[in-house]
Short mmCIF file of C-alpha atoms in Angstrom, two decimals:
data_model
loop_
_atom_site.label_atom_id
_atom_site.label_comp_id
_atom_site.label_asym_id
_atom_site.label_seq_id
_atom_site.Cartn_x
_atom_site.Cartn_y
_atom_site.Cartn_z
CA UNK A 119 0.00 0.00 0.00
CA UNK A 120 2.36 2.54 0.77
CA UNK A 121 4.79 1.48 -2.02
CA UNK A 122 1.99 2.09 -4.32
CA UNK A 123 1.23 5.75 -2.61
CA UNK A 124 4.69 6.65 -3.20
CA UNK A 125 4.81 5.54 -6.90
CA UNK A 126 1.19 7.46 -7.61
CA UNK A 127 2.74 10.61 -5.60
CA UNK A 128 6.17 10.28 -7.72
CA UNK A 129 3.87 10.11 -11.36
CA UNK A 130 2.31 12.83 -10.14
CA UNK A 131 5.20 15.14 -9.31
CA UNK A 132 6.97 13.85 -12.67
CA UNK A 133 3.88 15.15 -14.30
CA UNK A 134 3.80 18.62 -12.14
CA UNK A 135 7.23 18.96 -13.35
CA UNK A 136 6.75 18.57 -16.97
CA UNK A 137 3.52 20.99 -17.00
CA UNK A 138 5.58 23.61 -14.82
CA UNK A 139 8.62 23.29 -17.57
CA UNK A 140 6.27 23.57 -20.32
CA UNK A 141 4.47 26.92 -18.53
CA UNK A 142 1.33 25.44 -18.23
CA UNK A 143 -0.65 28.44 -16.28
CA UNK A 144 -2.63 25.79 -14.53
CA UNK A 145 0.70 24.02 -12.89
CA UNK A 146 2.21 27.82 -12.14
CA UNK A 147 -0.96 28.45 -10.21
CA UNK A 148 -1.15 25.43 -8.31
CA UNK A 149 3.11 26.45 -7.53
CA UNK A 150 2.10 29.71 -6.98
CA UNK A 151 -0.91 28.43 -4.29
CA UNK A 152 1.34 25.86 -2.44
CA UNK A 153 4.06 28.69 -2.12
CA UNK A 154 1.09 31.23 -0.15
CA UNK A 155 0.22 28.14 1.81
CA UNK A 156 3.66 27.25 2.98
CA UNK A 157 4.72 31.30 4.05
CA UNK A 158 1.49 31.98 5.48
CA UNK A 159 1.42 28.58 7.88
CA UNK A 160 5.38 29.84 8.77
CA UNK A 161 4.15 32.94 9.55
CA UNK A 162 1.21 31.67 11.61
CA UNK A 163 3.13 29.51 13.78
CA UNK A 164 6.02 32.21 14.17
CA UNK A 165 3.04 34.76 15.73
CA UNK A 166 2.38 31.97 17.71
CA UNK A 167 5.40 31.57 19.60
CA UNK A 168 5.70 35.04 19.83
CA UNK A 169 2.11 35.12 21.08
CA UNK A 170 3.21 32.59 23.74
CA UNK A 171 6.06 34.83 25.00
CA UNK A 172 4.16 37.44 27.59
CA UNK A 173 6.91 37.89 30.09
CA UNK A 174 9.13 40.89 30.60
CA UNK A 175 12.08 39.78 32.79
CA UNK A 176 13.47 42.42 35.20
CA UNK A 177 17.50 41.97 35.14
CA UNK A 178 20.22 43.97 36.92
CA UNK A 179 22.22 44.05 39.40
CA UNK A 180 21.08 44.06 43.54
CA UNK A 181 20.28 47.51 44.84
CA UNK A 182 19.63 48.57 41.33
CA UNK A 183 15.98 49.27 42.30
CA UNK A 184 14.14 46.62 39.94
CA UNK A 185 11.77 45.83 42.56
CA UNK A 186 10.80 49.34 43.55
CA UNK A 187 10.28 49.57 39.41
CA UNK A 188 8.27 46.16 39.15
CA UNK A 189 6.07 47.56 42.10
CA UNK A 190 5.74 51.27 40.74
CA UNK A 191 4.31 49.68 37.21
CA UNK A 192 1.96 47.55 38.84
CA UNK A 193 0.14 49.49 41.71
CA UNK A 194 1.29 52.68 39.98
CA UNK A 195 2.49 54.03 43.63
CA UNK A 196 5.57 53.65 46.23
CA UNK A 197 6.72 51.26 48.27
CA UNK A 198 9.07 49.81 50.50
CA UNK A 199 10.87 47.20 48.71
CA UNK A 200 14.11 44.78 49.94
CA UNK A 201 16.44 43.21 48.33
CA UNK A 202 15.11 39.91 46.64
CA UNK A 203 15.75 36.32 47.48
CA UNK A 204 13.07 35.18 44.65
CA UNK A 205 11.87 35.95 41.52
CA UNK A 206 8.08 38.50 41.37
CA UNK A 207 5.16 38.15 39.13
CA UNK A 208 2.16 40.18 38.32
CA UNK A 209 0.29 40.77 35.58
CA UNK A 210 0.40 44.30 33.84
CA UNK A 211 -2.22 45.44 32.13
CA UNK A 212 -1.79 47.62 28.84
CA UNK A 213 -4.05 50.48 27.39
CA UNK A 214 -5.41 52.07 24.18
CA UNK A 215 -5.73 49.62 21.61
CA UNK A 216 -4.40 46.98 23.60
CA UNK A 217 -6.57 47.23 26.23
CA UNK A 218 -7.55 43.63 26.37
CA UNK A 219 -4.27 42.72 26.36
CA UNK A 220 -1.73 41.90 29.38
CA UNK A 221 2.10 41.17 30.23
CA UNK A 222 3.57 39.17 33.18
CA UNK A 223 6.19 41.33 34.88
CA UNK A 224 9.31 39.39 36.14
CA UNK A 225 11.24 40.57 38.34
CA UNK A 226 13.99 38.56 39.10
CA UNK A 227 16.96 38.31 41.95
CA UNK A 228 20.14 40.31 41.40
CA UNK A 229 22.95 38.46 43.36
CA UNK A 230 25.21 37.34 41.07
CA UNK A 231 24.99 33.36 43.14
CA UNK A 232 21.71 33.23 41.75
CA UNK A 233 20.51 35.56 39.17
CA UNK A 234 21.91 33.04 36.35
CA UNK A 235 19.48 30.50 37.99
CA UNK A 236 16.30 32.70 37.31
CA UNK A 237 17.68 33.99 34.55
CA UNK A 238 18.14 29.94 32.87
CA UNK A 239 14.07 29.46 34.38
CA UNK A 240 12.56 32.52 32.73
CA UNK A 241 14.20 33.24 29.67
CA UNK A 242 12.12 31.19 27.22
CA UNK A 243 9.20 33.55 28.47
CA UNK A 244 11.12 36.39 27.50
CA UNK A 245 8.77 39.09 24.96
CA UNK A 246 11.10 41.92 26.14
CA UNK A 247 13.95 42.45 29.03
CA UNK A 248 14.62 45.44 31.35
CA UNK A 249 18.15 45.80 32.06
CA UNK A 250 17.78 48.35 34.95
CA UNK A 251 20.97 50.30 36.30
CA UNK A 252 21.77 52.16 39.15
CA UNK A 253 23.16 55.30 37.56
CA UNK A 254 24.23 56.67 40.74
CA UNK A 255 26.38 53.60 41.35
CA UNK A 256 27.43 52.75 37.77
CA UNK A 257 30.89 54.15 37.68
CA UNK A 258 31.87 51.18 40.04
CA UNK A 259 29.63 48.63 38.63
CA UNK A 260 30.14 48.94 35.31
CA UNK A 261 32.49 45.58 34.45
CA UNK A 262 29.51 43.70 36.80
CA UNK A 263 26.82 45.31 34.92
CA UNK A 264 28.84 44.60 31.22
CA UNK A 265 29.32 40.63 32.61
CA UNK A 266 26.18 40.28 33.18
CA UNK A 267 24.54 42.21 30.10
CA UNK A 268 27.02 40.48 27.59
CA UNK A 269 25.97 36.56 29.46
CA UNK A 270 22.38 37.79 28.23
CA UNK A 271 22.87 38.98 24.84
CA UNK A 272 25.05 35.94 24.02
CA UNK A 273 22.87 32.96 25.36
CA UNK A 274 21.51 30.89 23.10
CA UNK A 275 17.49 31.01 23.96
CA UNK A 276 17.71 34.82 24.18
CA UNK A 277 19.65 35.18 21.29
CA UNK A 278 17.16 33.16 19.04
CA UNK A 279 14.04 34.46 20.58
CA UNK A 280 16.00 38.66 20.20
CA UNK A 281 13.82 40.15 22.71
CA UNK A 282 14.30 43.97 22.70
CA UNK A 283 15.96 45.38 24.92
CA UNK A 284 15.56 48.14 27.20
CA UNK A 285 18.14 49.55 29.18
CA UNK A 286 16.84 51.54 31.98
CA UNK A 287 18.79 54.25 33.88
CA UNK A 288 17.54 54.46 37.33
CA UNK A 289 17.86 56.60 40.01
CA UNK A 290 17.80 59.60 38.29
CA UNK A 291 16.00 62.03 40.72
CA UNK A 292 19.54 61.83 42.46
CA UNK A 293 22.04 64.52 41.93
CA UNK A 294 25.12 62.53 40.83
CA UNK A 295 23.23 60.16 38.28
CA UNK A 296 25.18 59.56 35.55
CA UNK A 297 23.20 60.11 32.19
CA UNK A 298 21.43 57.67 30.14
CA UNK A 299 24.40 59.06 27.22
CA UNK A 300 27.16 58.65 29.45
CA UNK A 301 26.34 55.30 30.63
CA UNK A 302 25.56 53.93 27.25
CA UNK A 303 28.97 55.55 25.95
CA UNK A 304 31.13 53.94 29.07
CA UNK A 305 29.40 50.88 28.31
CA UNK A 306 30.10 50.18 25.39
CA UNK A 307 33.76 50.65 25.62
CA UNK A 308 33.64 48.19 28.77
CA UNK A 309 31.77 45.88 26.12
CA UNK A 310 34.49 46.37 23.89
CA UNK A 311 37.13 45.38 26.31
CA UNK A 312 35.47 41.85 27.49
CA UNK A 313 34.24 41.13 23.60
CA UNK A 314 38.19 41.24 23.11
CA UNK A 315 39.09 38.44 26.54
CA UNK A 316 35.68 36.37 25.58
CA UNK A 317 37.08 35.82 22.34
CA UNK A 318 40.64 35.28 22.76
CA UNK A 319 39.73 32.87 26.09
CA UNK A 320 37.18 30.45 24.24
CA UNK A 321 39.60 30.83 20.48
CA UNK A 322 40.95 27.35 19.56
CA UNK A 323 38.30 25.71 21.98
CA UNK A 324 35.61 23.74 21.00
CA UNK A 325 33.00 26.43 23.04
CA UNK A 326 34.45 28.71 19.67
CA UNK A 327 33.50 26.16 17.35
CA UNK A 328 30.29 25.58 18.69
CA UNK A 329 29.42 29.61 19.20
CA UNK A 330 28.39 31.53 16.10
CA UNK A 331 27.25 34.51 18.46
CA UNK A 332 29.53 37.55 17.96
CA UNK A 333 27.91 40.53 19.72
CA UNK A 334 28.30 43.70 17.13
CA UNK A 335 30.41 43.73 14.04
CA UNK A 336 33.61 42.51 13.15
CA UNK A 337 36.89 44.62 13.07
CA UNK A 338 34.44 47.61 14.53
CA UNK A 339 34.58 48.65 18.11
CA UNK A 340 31.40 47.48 20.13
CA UNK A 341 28.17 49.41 19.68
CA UNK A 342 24.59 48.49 20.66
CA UNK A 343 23.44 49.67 17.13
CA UNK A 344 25.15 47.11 15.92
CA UNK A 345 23.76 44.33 18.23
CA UNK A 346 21.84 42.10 15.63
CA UNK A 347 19.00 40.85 15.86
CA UNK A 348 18.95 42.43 18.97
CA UNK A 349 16.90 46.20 19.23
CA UNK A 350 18.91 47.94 21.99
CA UNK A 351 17.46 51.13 23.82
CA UNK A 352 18.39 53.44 26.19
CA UNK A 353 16.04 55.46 28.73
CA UNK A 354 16.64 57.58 31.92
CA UNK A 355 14.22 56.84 34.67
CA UNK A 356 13.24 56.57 38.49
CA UNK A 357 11.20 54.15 40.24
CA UNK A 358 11.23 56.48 43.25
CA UNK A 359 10.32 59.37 41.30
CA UNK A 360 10.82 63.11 43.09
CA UNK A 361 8.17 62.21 45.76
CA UNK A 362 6.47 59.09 46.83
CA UNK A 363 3.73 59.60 44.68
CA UNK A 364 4.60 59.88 41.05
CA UNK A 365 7.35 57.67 39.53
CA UNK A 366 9.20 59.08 36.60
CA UNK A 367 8.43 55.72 34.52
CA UNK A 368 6.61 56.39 31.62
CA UNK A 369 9.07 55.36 29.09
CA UNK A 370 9.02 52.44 29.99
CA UNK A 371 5.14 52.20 30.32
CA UNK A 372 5.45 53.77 26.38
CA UNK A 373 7.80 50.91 25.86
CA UNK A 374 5.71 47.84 27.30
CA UNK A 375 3.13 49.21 25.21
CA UNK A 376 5.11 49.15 22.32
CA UNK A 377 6.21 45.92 22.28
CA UNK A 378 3.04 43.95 23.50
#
């Protein structure tokens, strides 16, 4: 039975063939048909995985205020936050012409013992990430903040997924905040620096053979416009805001809405 399928189904292509060679506008059609089928069922089960991704992880370093930020979307007021021992989830709900619409907000540990653990359990759920900084303590943090940022952009679910990214400068209702500018600038050239080790520490290695993920371009010095597939943005903000009632966060409230 299923020799004789085969030999019916071969006939039939040699047949397909011959019309398609010959231009017969019946044959083209039936290409043309099969070809709309095939993209459009790609296309459907590509918005579906998309569709399936409705977290926004919450990444930084501790003290960065990520909590304070995850609470200040939600509730849309200030409170009291600690430093975290475990990941928290809510569901944010969007606006306008989304208004049916929602996004789980993850906000996830800082300390560096365990925020590659959360990091490994929620990054298939990833529709966006916040990378949120302490600009008033950046100038010290920087090679932690570039370790951790480049482990992101170069692991393998992330990378194939390419959330965008949004790189939030917090803490700037404080005096000595570095700007959103400065700290992308000083970033980059810390980026730079441990693209250079990375490479030169995993060349010859089979981790090199095995890792086609090179974060920018080629014989150019690292910059986040040049972090493919990757959509890389930059944003000054404060989860504390200049009193305890309004939070300067609507940036990223712009952005969520963006990206839903």
């Amino acid at each position: 039975m299923a020799e004789k399928t085969v030999d019916v189904l071969f006939e039939f292509w040699k047949t397909f063939k011959m019309s398609l060679l010959q231009g017969d506008a019946n044959a083209i059609g039936v290409l043309v048909a099969l070809i709309v089928v095939a993209l459009t069922l790609v296309l459907l089960v590509f918005r579906n995985r998309r569709n399936k991704r409705r977290g926004i992880l919450l990444v930084g370093l501790c003290d960065a205020g990520k909590t304070l930020l995850h609470t200040r979307l939600i509730q849309s007021r200030f409170v009291e936050t600690y430093t975290s021992i475990k990941e928290n989830s809510a569901s944010f709900s969007l606006t306008g012409d989304k208004a049916n619409k929602t996004l789980r907000l993850i906000d996830l540990p800082g300390h560096e013992r365990v925020r590659s653990q959360f990091l490994d359990q929620y990054k298939s759920l990833a529709r966006g990430v916040i990378f949120v900084i302490d600009s008033l303590a950046f100038q010290k943090e920087v090679k932690d903040v570039a370790e951790f940022l480049y482990t992101i952009l170069t692991d393998k679910t992330i990378s194939s997924n390419a959330p965008p990214i949004l790189m939030a400068c917090n803490k700037q209702d404080l005096t000595l905040a570095k700007g959103s500018k400065v700290i992308q600038g000083q970033l980059e050239k810390e980026m730079n620096t441990l693209r250079i080790t990375r490479s030169a520490a995993l060349e010859g290695t089979e981790k090199m053979a095995n890792n086609n993920t090179f974060l920018g371009k080629r014989n150019k010095d690292f910059e986040f416009a040049d972090v493919r597939p990757f959509k890389v943005e930059f944003i000054e903000c404060s989860a504390r805001g200049s009193n305890d009632t309004n939070g300067e966060v609507n940036k990223i409230v712009d952005w969520l809405q963006r990206i839903a």
